[in-house]
PDB file of C-alpha atoms in Angstrom:
ATOM      1  CA  MET O   1       1.049 -17.069  20.566  1.00 69.00           C
ATOM      2  CA  LYS O   2      -2.440 -17.800  19.249  1.00 80.00           C
ATOM      3  CA  MET O   3      -4.461 -14.700  18.351  1.00 84.00           C
ATOM      4  CA  THR O   4      -7.461 -15.799  20.415  1.00 86.00           C
ATOM      5  CA  LYS O   5      -5.294 -16.159  23.509  1.00 90.00           C
ATOM      6  CA  CYS O   6      -3.666 -12.795  22.792  1.00 90.00           C
ATOM      7  CA  LEU O   7      -7.059 -11.099  22.497  1.00 92.00           C
ATOM      8  CA  SER O   8      -8.319 -12.795  25.654  1.00 92.00           C
ATOM      9  CA  LYS O   9      -5.312 -11.732  27.731  1.00 93.00           C
ATOM     10  CA  THR O  10      -5.400  -8.202  26.315  1.00 94.00           C
ATOM     11  CA  THR O  11      -9.101  -7.837  27.132  1.00 94.00           C
ATOM     12  CA  GLN O  12      -8.487  -9.069  30.666  1.00 94.00           C
ATOM     13  CA  VAL O  13      -5.670  -6.601  31.350  1.00 94.00           C
ATOM     14  CA  TYR O  14      -7.506  -3.777  29.560  1.00 94.00           C
ATOM     15  CA  PHE O  15     -10.672  -3.938  31.645  1.00 94.00           C
ATOM     16  CA  HIS O  16      -8.781  -4.651  34.859  1.00 93.00           C
ATOM     17  CA  ARG O  17      -6.652  -1.541  34.306  1.00 92.00           C
ATOM     18  CA  PHE O  18      -9.163   0.547  32.337  1.00 93.00           C
ATOM     19  CA  GLY O  19      -8.846   3.720  34.425  1.00 93.00           C
ATOM     20  CA  GLU O  20      -5.059   3.489  34.551  1.00 94.00           C
ATOM     21  CA  GLY O  21      -4.876   2.922  30.803  1.00 93.00           C
ATOM     22  CA  PHE O  22      -6.955   6.034  30.185  1.00 92.00           C
ATOM     23  CA  LEU O  23      -4.701   8.110  32.436  1.00 94.00           C
ATOM     24  CA  CYS O  24      -1.576   6.707  30.763  1.00 94.00           C
ATOM     25  CA  VAL O  25      -2.808   7.809  27.353  1.00 93.00           C
ATOM     26  CA  LEU O  26      -3.576  11.284  28.717  1.00 93.00           C
ATOM     27  CA  LEU O  27      -0.048  11.474  30.128  1.00 94.00           C
ATOM     28  CA  GLN O  28       1.437  10.473  26.773  1.00 94.00           C
ATOM     29  CA  ILE O  29      -0.599  13.199  25.072  1.00 94.00           C
ATOM     30  CA  VAL O  30       0.551  15.802  27.607  1.00 94.00           C
ATOM     31  CA  LEU O  31       4.197  14.869  27.012  1.00 94.00           C
ATOM     32  CA  ARG O  32       3.708  15.274  23.266  1.00 94.00           C
ATOM     33  CA  LEU O  33       2.035  18.641  23.775  1.00 94.00           C
ATOM     34  CA  MET O  34       5.056  19.714  25.816  1.00 94.00           C
ATOM     35  CA  ALA O  35       7.289  18.810  22.887  1.00 94.00           C
ATOM     36  CA  ALA O  36       4.979  20.647  20.468  1.00 94.00           C
ATOM     37  CA  ALA O  37       4.802  23.839  22.569  1.00 94.00           C
ATOM     38  CA  PRO O  38       7.454  25.716  20.503  1.00 94.00           C
ATOM     39  CA  LEU O  39       5.196  25.375  17.456  1.00 92.00           C
ATOM     40  CA  LEU O  40       3.208  28.261  18.926  1.00 91.00           C
ATOM     41  CA  CYS O  41       6.050  30.458  17.686  1.00 91.00           C
ATOM     42  CA  LEU O  42       4.759  29.936  14.151  1.00 87.00           C
ATOM     43  CA  VAL O  43       1.952  32.429  14.843  1.00 86.00           C
ATOM     44  CA  THR O  44       4.487  35.174  15.567  1.00 83.00           C
ATOM     45  CA  LYS O  45       6.383  37.248  13.022  1.00 82.00           C
ATOM     46  CA  GLU O  46       9.361  37.873  15.288  1.00 84.00           C
ATOM     47  CA  VAL O  47      10.624  34.388  16.214  1.00 85.00           C
ATOM     48  CA  PRO O  48       8.944  31.734  14.000  1.00 86.00           C
ATOM     49  CA  PHE O  49      12.260  29.885  13.744  1.00 88.00           C
ATOM     50  CA  LEU O  50      11.985  28.908  17.425  1.00 91.00           C
ATOM     51  CA  ALA O  51       9.336  26.395  16.333  1.00 91.00           C
ATOM     52  CA  LEU O  52      12.268  24.185  15.303  1.00 92.00           C
ATOM     53  CA  LEU O  53      12.885  23.571  19.012  1.00 94.00           C
ATOM     54  CA  SER O  54      10.017  21.084  18.839  1.00 94.00           C
ATOM     55  CA  ILE O  55      12.298  18.620  17.040  1.00 92.00           C
ATOM     56  CA  PRO O  56      14.938  18.241  19.798  1.00 93.00           C
ATOM     57  CA  LEU O  57      12.239  18.430  22.481  1.00 94.00           C
ATOM     58  CA  TYR O  58      10.348  15.594  20.818  1.00 94.00           C
ATOM     59  CA  LEU O  59      13.480  13.461  20.586  1.00 92.00           C
ATOM     60  CA  LEU O  60      14.378  14.161  24.222  1.00 94.00           C
ATOM     61  CA  ILE O  61      10.914  13.429  25.641  1.00 94.00           C
ATOM     62  CA  VAL O  62       8.691  11.211  23.514  1.00 94.00           C
ATOM     63  CA  PRO O  63      10.891   8.192  22.558  1.00 93.00           C
ATOM     64  CA  VAL O  64      11.983   7.717  26.184  1.00 95.00           C
ATOM     65  CA  ALA O  65       8.376   8.085  27.362  1.00 95.00           C
ATOM     66  CA  ARG O  66       7.275   5.415  24.864  1.00 94.00           C
ATOM     67  CA  GLN O  67       9.856   2.975  26.200  1.00 95.00           C
ATOM     68  CA  ASN O  68       8.793   3.759  29.762  1.00 95.00           C
ATOM     69  CA  MET O  69       5.211   3.053  28.716  1.00 95.00           C
ATOM     70  CA  ALA O  70       6.257  -0.303  27.279  1.00 94.00           C
ATOM     71  CA  GLU O  71       7.895  -1.247  30.591  1.00 94.00           C
ATOM     72  CA  ALA O  72       4.764  -0.182  32.478  1.00 94.00           C
ATOM     73  CA  MET O  73       2.558  -2.305  30.197  1.00 95.00           C
ATOM     74  CA  GLN O  74       4.762  -5.334  30.779  1.00 94.00           C
ATOM     75  CA  ASP O  75       4.417  -4.721  34.522  1.00 92.00           C
ATOM     76  CA  ALA O  76       0.632  -4.573  34.132  1.00 93.00           C
ATOM     77  CA  ILE O  77       0.570  -7.864  32.209  1.00 93.00           C
ATOM     78  CA  SER O  78       2.446  -9.442  35.135  1.00 90.00           C
ATOM     79  CA  GLY O  79      -0.174  -8.113  37.554  1.00 89.00           C
ATOM     80  CA  GLY O  80       1.569  -4.884  38.533  1.00 90.00           C
ATOM     81  CA  ALA O  81       0.425  -1.287  38.189  1.00 89.00           C
ATOM     82  CA  LEU O  82       0.104   0.362  34.799  1.00 91.00           C
ATOM     83  CA  MET O  83       0.001   3.933  36.075  1.00 91.00           C
ATOM     84  CA  SER O  84       3.198   4.383  38.067  1.00 88.00           C
ATOM     85  CA  THR O  85       6.276   6.569  38.433  1.00 88.00           C
ATOM     86  CA  ARG O  86       7.968   4.279  35.884  1.00 88.00           C
ATOM     87  CA  LEU O  87       6.179   6.297  33.187  1.00 92.00           C
ATOM     88  CA  VAL O  88       8.299   9.377  33.952  1.00 90.00           C
ATOM     89  CA  SER O  89      11.417   7.570  35.108  1.00 89.00           C
ATOM     90  CA  CYS O  90      14.824   8.821  33.924  1.00 90.00           C
ATOM     91  CA  GLU O  91      16.493   5.479  34.657  1.00 90.00           C
ATOM     92  CA  ASN O  92      18.814   4.467  31.799  1.00 90.00           C
ATOM     93  CA  TYR O  93      17.802   7.698  30.056  1.00 94.00           C
ATOM     94  CA  GLY O  94      20.886   7.841  27.801  1.00 93.00           C
ATOM     95  CA  ARG O  95      20.379   4.306  26.518  1.00 93.00           C
ATOM     96  CA  LYS O  96      16.674   4.884  25.919  1.00 93.00           C
ATOM     97  CA  PHE O  97      17.377   8.176  24.162  1.00 94.00           C
ATOM     98  CA  LEU O  98      19.837   6.536  21.755  1.00 93.00           C
ATOM     99  CA  ARG O  99      17.366   3.743  21.053  1.00 92.00           C
ATOM    100  CA  GLY O 100      14.646   6.308  20.430  1.00 90.00           C
ATOM    101  CA  LEU O 101      16.913   8.301  18.133  1.00 91.00           C
ATOM    102  CA  LYS O 102      17.648   5.162  16.126  1.00 92.00           C
ATOM    103  CA  GLN O 103      13.930   4.428  15.809  1.00 91.00           C
ATOM    104  CA  ALA O 104      13.257   8.032  14.742  1.00 90.00           C
ATOM    105  CA  LEU O 105      15.875   7.767  11.985  1.00 92.00           C
ATOM    106  CA  LEU O 106      14.381   4.487  10.795  1.00 93.00           C
ATOM    107  CA  MET O 107      10.896   6.006  10.730  1.00 93.00           C
ATOM    108  CA  LEU O 108      12.264   8.963   8.787  1.00 92.00           C
ATOM    109  CA  LEU O 109      13.253   6.511   6.055  1.00 94.00           C
ATOM    110  CA  TRP O 110       9.735   5.066   6.026  1.00 95.00           C
ATOM    111  CA  ALA O 111       8.358   8.623   5.792  1.00 94.00           C
ATOM    112  CA  ALA O 112      10.646   9.775   2.957  1.00 94.00           C
ATOM    113  CA  LEU O 113       7.916   9.669   0.278  1.00 93.00           C
ATOM    114  CA  PHE O 114       5.419  11.508   2.477  1.00 94.00           C
ATOM    115  CA  VAL O 115       7.945  14.208   3.371  1.00 92.00           C
ATOM    116  CA  ALA O 116       8.877  14.720  -0.271  1.00 91.00           C
ATOM    117  CA  ALA O 117       5.203  14.934  -1.302  1.00 88.00           C
ATOM    118  CA  THR O 118       4.494  17.407   1.507  1.00 88.00           C
ATOM    119  CA  VAL O 119       7.368  19.642   0.421  1.00 86.00           C
ATOM    120  CA  VAL O 120       6.060  19.684  -3.156  1.00 80.00           C
ATOM    121  CA  ALA O 121       2.524  20.431  -1.890  1.00 77.00           C
ATOM    122  CA  TYR O 122       3.854  23.325   0.205  1.00 76.00           C
ATOM    123  CA  TRP O 123       5.731  24.762  -2.782  1.00 76.00           C
ATOM    124  CA  ALA O 124       2.543  24.617  -4.822  1.00 68.00           C
ATOM    125  CA  TYR O 125       0.494  26.261  -2.051  1.00 63.00           C
ATOM    126  CA  ALA O 126       3.108  28.981  -1.496  1.00 64.00           C
ATOM    127  CA  GLY O 127       3.081  29.844  -5.180  1.00 58.00           C
ATOM    128  CA  GLU O 128       6.590  28.600  -5.922  1.00 58.00           C
ATOM    129  CA  ILE O 129       5.157  26.573  -8.793  1.00 63.00           C
ATOM    130  CA  ASP O 130       3.545  28.559 -11.605  1.00 61.00           C
ATOM    131  CA  ALA O 131      -0.256  28.235 -11.334  1.00 61.00           C
ATOM    132  CA  PHE O 132      -0.770  27.676 -15.054  1.00 67.00           C
ATOM    133  CA  THR O 133       1.901  24.969 -15.110  1.00 67.00           C
ATOM    134  CA  LEU O 134       0.250  23.304 -12.112  1.00 67.00           C
ATOM    135  CA  VAL O 135      -3.184  23.414 -13.727  1.00 67.00           C
ATOM    136  CA  ARG O 136      -1.797  21.908 -16.945  1.00 72.00           C
ATOM    137  CA  VAL O 137      -0.126  19.079 -15.030  1.00 70.00           C
ATOM    138  CA  LEU O 138      -3.333  18.326 -13.078  1.00 69.00           C
ATOM    139  CA  MET O 139      -5.395  18.277 -16.264  1.00 70.00           C
ATOM    140  CA  ASN O 140      -2.935  15.883 -17.874  1.00 71.00           C
ATOM    141  CA  LEU O 141      -3.112  13.597 -14.834  1.00 72.00           C
ATOM    142  CA  GLY O 142      -6.908  13.715 -14.906  1.00 70.00           C
ATOM    143  CA  GLY O 143      -7.137  12.847 -18.596  1.00 73.00           C
ATOM    144  CA  GLY O 144      -8.257  16.374 -19.462  1.00 70.00           C
ATOM    145  CA  SER O 145     -10.378  16.862 -16.326  1.00 70.00           C
ATOM    146  CA  PHE O 146      -8.971  19.309 -13.790  1.00 66.00           C
ATOM    147  CA  MET O 147     -11.096  17.962 -10.905  1.00 73.00           C
ATOM    148  CA  ASN O 148     -10.163  14.367 -11.677  1.00 74.00           C
ATOM    149  CA  GLY O 149      -6.528  15.430 -11.621  1.00 76.00           C
ATOM    150  CA  ILE O 150      -6.962  16.978  -8.165  1.00 75.00           C
ATOM    151  CA  LYS O 151      -8.677  13.855  -6.824  1.00 78.00           C
ATOM    152  CA  LEU O 152      -5.913  11.660  -8.247  1.00 83.00           C
ATOM    153  CA  VAL O 153      -3.215  13.836  -6.651  1.00 80.00           C
ATOM    154  CA  LEU O 154      -4.986  13.686  -3.275  1.00 82.00           C
ATOM    155  CA  MET O 155      -5.183   9.898  -3.530  1.00 87.00           C
ATOM    156  CA  ILE O 156      -1.478   9.685  -4.405  1.00 89.00           C
ATOM    157  CA  TYR O 157      -0.636  11.983  -1.502  1.00 88.00           C
ATOM    158  CA  ALA O 158      -2.643   9.816   0.896  1.00 89.00           C
ATOM    159  CA  ALA O 159      -0.885   6.716  -0.478  1.00 93.00           C
ATOM    160  CA  THR O 160       2.519   8.169   0.442  1.00 94.00           C
ATOM    161  CA  ALA O 161       1.460   7.810   4.098  1.00 93.00           C
ATOM    162  CA  LEU O 162       1.063   4.023   3.742  1.00 94.00           C
ATOM    163  CA  PRO O 163       4.810   3.333   4.224  1.00 95.00           C
ATOM    164  CA  ILE O 164       4.621   5.270   7.509  1.00 95.00           C
ATOM    165  CA  ILE O 165       1.770   3.038   8.680  1.00 94.00           C
ATOM    166  CA  MET O 166       3.708  -0.080   7.732  1.00 95.00           C
ATOM    167  CA  GLY O 167       6.827   1.309   9.436  1.00 95.00           C
ATOM    168  CA  CYS O 168       4.876   1.864  12.652  1.00 94.00           C
ATOM    169  CA  ALA O 169       3.562  -1.701  12.442  1.00 94.00           C
ATOM    170  CA  PHE O 170       6.977  -3.194  11.663  1.00 94.00           C
ATOM    171  CA  HIS O 171       8.730  -1.474  14.583  1.00 93.00           C
ATOM    172  CA  SER O 172       5.805  -1.583  17.037  1.00 92.00           C
ATOM    173  CA  GLY O 173       7.134  -4.551  18.998  1.00 92.00           C
ATOM    174  CA  THR O 174      10.698  -3.254  19.404  1.00 92.00           C
ATOM    175  CA  ARG O 175      10.110  -1.252  22.580  1.00 93.00           C
ATOM    176  CA  HIS O 176       8.341  -4.213  24.190  1.00 94.00           C
ATOM    177  CA  ALA O 177      11.181  -6.572  23.313  1.00 93.00           C
ATOM    178  CA  LEU O 178      13.617  -4.094  24.869  1.00 92.00           C
ATOM    179  CA  ALA O 179      11.381  -3.795  27.939  1.00 92.00           C
ATOM    180  CA  LEU O 180      11.608  -7.571  28.304  1.00 91.00           C
ATOM    181  CA  GLY O 181      15.392  -7.431  27.954  1.00 87.00           C
ATOM    182  CA  ASP O 182      15.663  -9.448  24.742  1.00 85.00           C
ATOM    183  CA  LYS O 183      16.528  -7.520  21.572  1.00 81.00           C
ATOM    184  CA  LYS O 184      16.346 -10.658  19.409  1.00 86.00           C
ATOM    185  CA  LEU O 185      12.889 -11.630  20.623  1.00 88.00           C
ATOM    186  CA  LEU O 186      11.217 -10.439  17.415  1.00 89.00           C
ATOM    187  CA  LYS O 187      13.552 -12.296  15.051  1.00 89.00           C
ATOM    188  CA  GLY O 188      11.378 -14.338  12.720  1.00 87.00           C
ATOM    189  CA  HIS O 189       8.181 -12.881  14.209  1.00 90.00           C
ATOM    190  CA  ARG O 190       7.992  -9.458  12.559  1.00 91.00           C
ATOM    191  CA  LEU O 191       5.110 -10.551  10.342  1.00 92.00           C
ATOM    192  CA  GLY O 192       3.119 -11.571  13.398  1.00 92.00           C
ATOM    193  CA  VAL O 193       3.843  -8.231  15.091  1.00 93.00           C
ATOM    194  CA  VAL O 194       2.686  -6.382  11.975  1.00 94.00           C
ATOM    195  CA  GLY O 195      -0.494  -8.467  11.910  1.00 93.00           C
ATOM    196  CA  VAL O 196      -1.263  -7.766  15.566  1.00 94.00           C
ATOM    197  CA  TRP O 197      -0.632  -4.038  15.116  1.00 94.00           C
ATOM    198  CA  LEU O 198      -2.967  -3.912  12.114  1.00 94.00           C
ATOM    199  CA  LEU O 199      -5.572  -5.930  14.031  1.00 93.00           C
ATOM    200  CA  GLY O 200      -5.398  -3.309  16.775  1.00 93.00           C
ATOM    201  CA  LEU O 201      -6.585  -0.710  14.265  1.00 94.00           C
ATOM    202  CA  VAL O 202     -10.004  -2.370  14.431  1.00 93.00           C
ATOM    203  CA  ALA O 203     -10.432  -0.820  17.877  1.00 93.00           C
ATOM    204  CA  LEU O 204      -9.993   2.606  16.271  1.00 94.00           C
ATOM    205  CA  LEU O 205     -12.567   2.064  13.500  1.00 94.00           C
ATOM    206  CA  PRO O 206     -15.422   3.824  15.371  1.00 95.00           C
ATOM    207  CA  PHE O 207     -13.248   6.936  15.682  1.00 94.00           C
ATOM    208  CA  PHE O 208     -12.169   6.790  12.039  1.00 93.00           C
ATOM    209  CA  ALA O 209     -15.815   6.392  10.978  1.00 93.00           C
ATOM    210  CA  ALA O 210     -16.835   9.407  13.062  1.00 92.00           C
ATOM    211  CA  VAL O 211     -14.018  11.519  11.610  1.00 89.00           C
ATOM    212  CA  ALA O 212     -14.984  10.496   8.059  1.00 88.00           C
ATOM    213  CA  TYR O 213     -18.630  11.419   8.712  1.00 88.00           C
ATOM    214  CA  ILE O 214     -17.859  14.729  10.426  1.00 85.00           C
ATOM    215  CA  GLY O 215     -15.121  15.768   7.998  1.00 81.00           C
ATOM    216  CA  ALA O 216     -16.900  14.798   4.754  1.00 78.00           C
ATOM    217  CA  ASP O 217     -17.994  18.390   4.078  1.00 76.00           C
ATOM    218  CA  PHE O 218     -14.494  19.683   4.838  1.00 74.00           C
ATOM    219  CA  VAL O 219     -12.913  17.314   2.326  1.00 73.00           C
ATOM    220  CA  SER O 220     -15.492  18.289  -0.283  1.00 74.00           C
ATOM    221  CA  GLY O 221     -14.761  21.966   0.401  1.00 71.00           C
ATOM    222  CA  LEU O 222     -11.025  21.315   0.178  1.00 69.00           C
ATOM    223  CA  VAL O 223     -11.382  19.729  -3.259  1.00 67.00           C
ATOM    224  CA  SER O 224     -13.516  22.667  -4.380  1.00 69.00           C
ATOM    225  CA  ALA O 225     -10.950  25.127  -3.021  1.00 66.00           C
ATOM    226  CA  LEU O 226      -8.168  23.390  -4.915  1.00 64.00           C
ATOM    227  CA  SER O 227     -10.177  23.812  -8.093  1.00 63.00           C
ATOM    228  CA  SER O 228      -9.429  27.554  -7.866  1.00 61.00           C
ATOM    229  CA  LEU O 229      -5.710  26.967  -8.398  1.00 56.00           C
ATOM    230  CA  GLY O 230      -6.002  28.436 -11.844  1.00 53.00           C
ATOM    231  CA  THR O 231      -7.014  31.805 -10.403  1.00 54.00           C
ATOM    232  CA  GLY O 232      -3.870  31.945  -8.267  1.00 52.00           C
ATOM    233  CA  SER O 233      -5.770  32.137  -4.952  1.00 56.00           C
ATOM    234  CA  ILE O 234      -6.988  29.402  -2.632  1.00 59.00           C
ATOM    235  CA  THR O 235      -9.453  29.822   0.249  1.00 63.00           C
ATOM    236  CA  LEU O 236      -9.270  26.788   2.493  1.00 63.00           C
ATOM    237  CA  PRO O 237     -12.564  25.662   4.083  1.00 63.00           C
ATOM    238  CA  SER O 238     -13.235  25.943   7.801  1.00 69.00           C
ATOM    239  CA  MET O 239     -14.422  23.183  10.124  1.00 69.00           C
ATOM    240  CA  GLY O 240     -16.501  25.650  12.147  1.00 70.00           C
ATOM    241  CA  ASP O 241     -18.447  24.102  15.040  1.00 76.00           C
ATOM    242  CA  LYS O 242     -17.542  20.606  13.829  1.00 79.00           C
ATOM    243  CA  VAL O 243     -14.244  20.992  15.660  1.00 84.00           C
ATOM    244  CA  TYR O 244     -16.169  20.363  18.883  1.00 88.00           C
ATOM    245  CA  LEU O 245     -17.657  17.176  17.433  1.00 89.00           C
ATOM    246  CA  LEU O 246     -14.178  15.990  16.499  1.00 89.00           C
ATOM    247  CA  ALA O 247     -12.967  16.774  20.019  1.00 90.00           C
ATOM    248  CA  ALA O 248     -15.878  14.786  21.489  1.00 92.00           C
ATOM    249  CA  ALA O 249     -15.110  11.833  19.189  1.00 91.00           C
ATOM    250  CA  PHE O 250     -11.468  12.030  20.260  1.00 92.00           C
ATOM    251  CA  VAL O 251     -12.352  11.792  23.956  1.00 92.00           C
ATOM    252  CA  VAL O 252     -15.205   9.283  23.715  1.00 92.00           C
ATOM    253  CA  LEU O 253     -14.008   6.985  20.923  1.00 93.00           C
ATOM    254  CA  LEU O 254     -10.239   7.309  20.575  1.00 94.00           C
ATOM    255  CA  LEU O 255      -8.824   7.723  24.086  1.00 93.00           C
ATOM    256  CA  PRO O 256     -10.481   4.559  25.499  1.00 93.00           C
ATOM    257  CA  ALA O 257      -9.426   2.527  22.439  1.00 94.00           C
ATOM    258  CA  LEU O 258      -5.728   3.446  22.396  1.00 94.00           C
ATOM    259  CA  PRO O 259      -4.758   1.486  25.556  1.00 94.00           C
ATOM    260  CA  PHE O 260      -6.330  -1.669  24.111  1.00 95.00           C
ATOM    261  CA  LYS O 261      -4.439  -1.291  20.836  1.00 95.00           C
ATOM    262  CA  GLN O 262      -1.132  -0.737  22.652  1.00 94.00           C
ATOM    263  CA  LEU O 263      -1.706  -3.602  25.083  1.00 95.00           C
ATOM    264  CA  LEU O 264      -2.437  -5.967  22.194  1.00 95.00           C
ATOM    265  CA  THR O 265       1.127  -5.652  20.891  1.00 94.00           C
ATOM    266  CA  ALA O 266       2.551  -5.784  24.421  1.00 94.00           C
ATOM    267  CA  VAL O 267       0.718  -9.052  25.160  1.00 95.00           C
ATOM    268  CA  TYR O 268       1.766 -10.595  21.840  1.00 94.00           C
ATOM    269  CA  VAL O 269       5.470  -9.850  22.403  1.00 94.00           C
ATOM    270  CA  ARG O 270       5.174 -11.134  25.982  1.00 93.00           C
ATOM    271  CA  GLY O 271       3.756 -14.324  24.561  1.00 91.00           C
ATOM    272  CA  LEU O 272       6.818 -14.730  22.326  1.00 88.00           C
ATOM    273  CA  LYS O 273       9.062 -14.581  25.362  1.00 86.00           C
ATOM    274  CA  GLU O 274       6.976 -17.025  27.357  1.00 78.00           C
TER     275      GLU O 274
END
């Protein structure tokens, strides 16, 4: 399917179902918040371990909801409703759950580097790694400069998230192929799916730009806070009132853009079938 035709069809469906798309995204967020609810236990001293319930809740709710969303988007492309009871349907729940579990395991492989880096970062923050040893390692990485070492480590840490992004792109068309009833639909077209998914990120650029502008001071404060590693104490910076600006950017810039990005992949996979 030509990219211009894909963009044209996506734009048509997006504006025709703009309100429904917005509501669908809100519903997806609510379902994820339901799965994340046990994380509130982390603020308690009595039962913090109950936060682990978020993992099974996520696996039971979110993957199935994503597949339901894919089916709803395919209905919308055919002229049907996007916002419908299909989004919360339990039809073929067992099959969808197993598919979602498989996808989660695959994504865990893509996230292996990021998880490992996060564990090391947590050990360092919790004091499990000797502060003087950590400072010496950072100075060696920075060519004798402690701050350069910190910046390099932050860049490496951010780079470990790149495989996750590529994993999301690589598997993005799977749920749509399943919604269309053809598992082999993507065979030989994975590169195109990845390209379409990455193209969809363009719709999110205004939000990313706003976050970068609003959070610039926070990042600067974070780097400065990390420079106190040698003293054995770290005071993380606060976002303050900028949290409200981030919330406004989320509502105004991100929520309207997400349906377009998701529909772009849905339309492309539909084009492969047609």
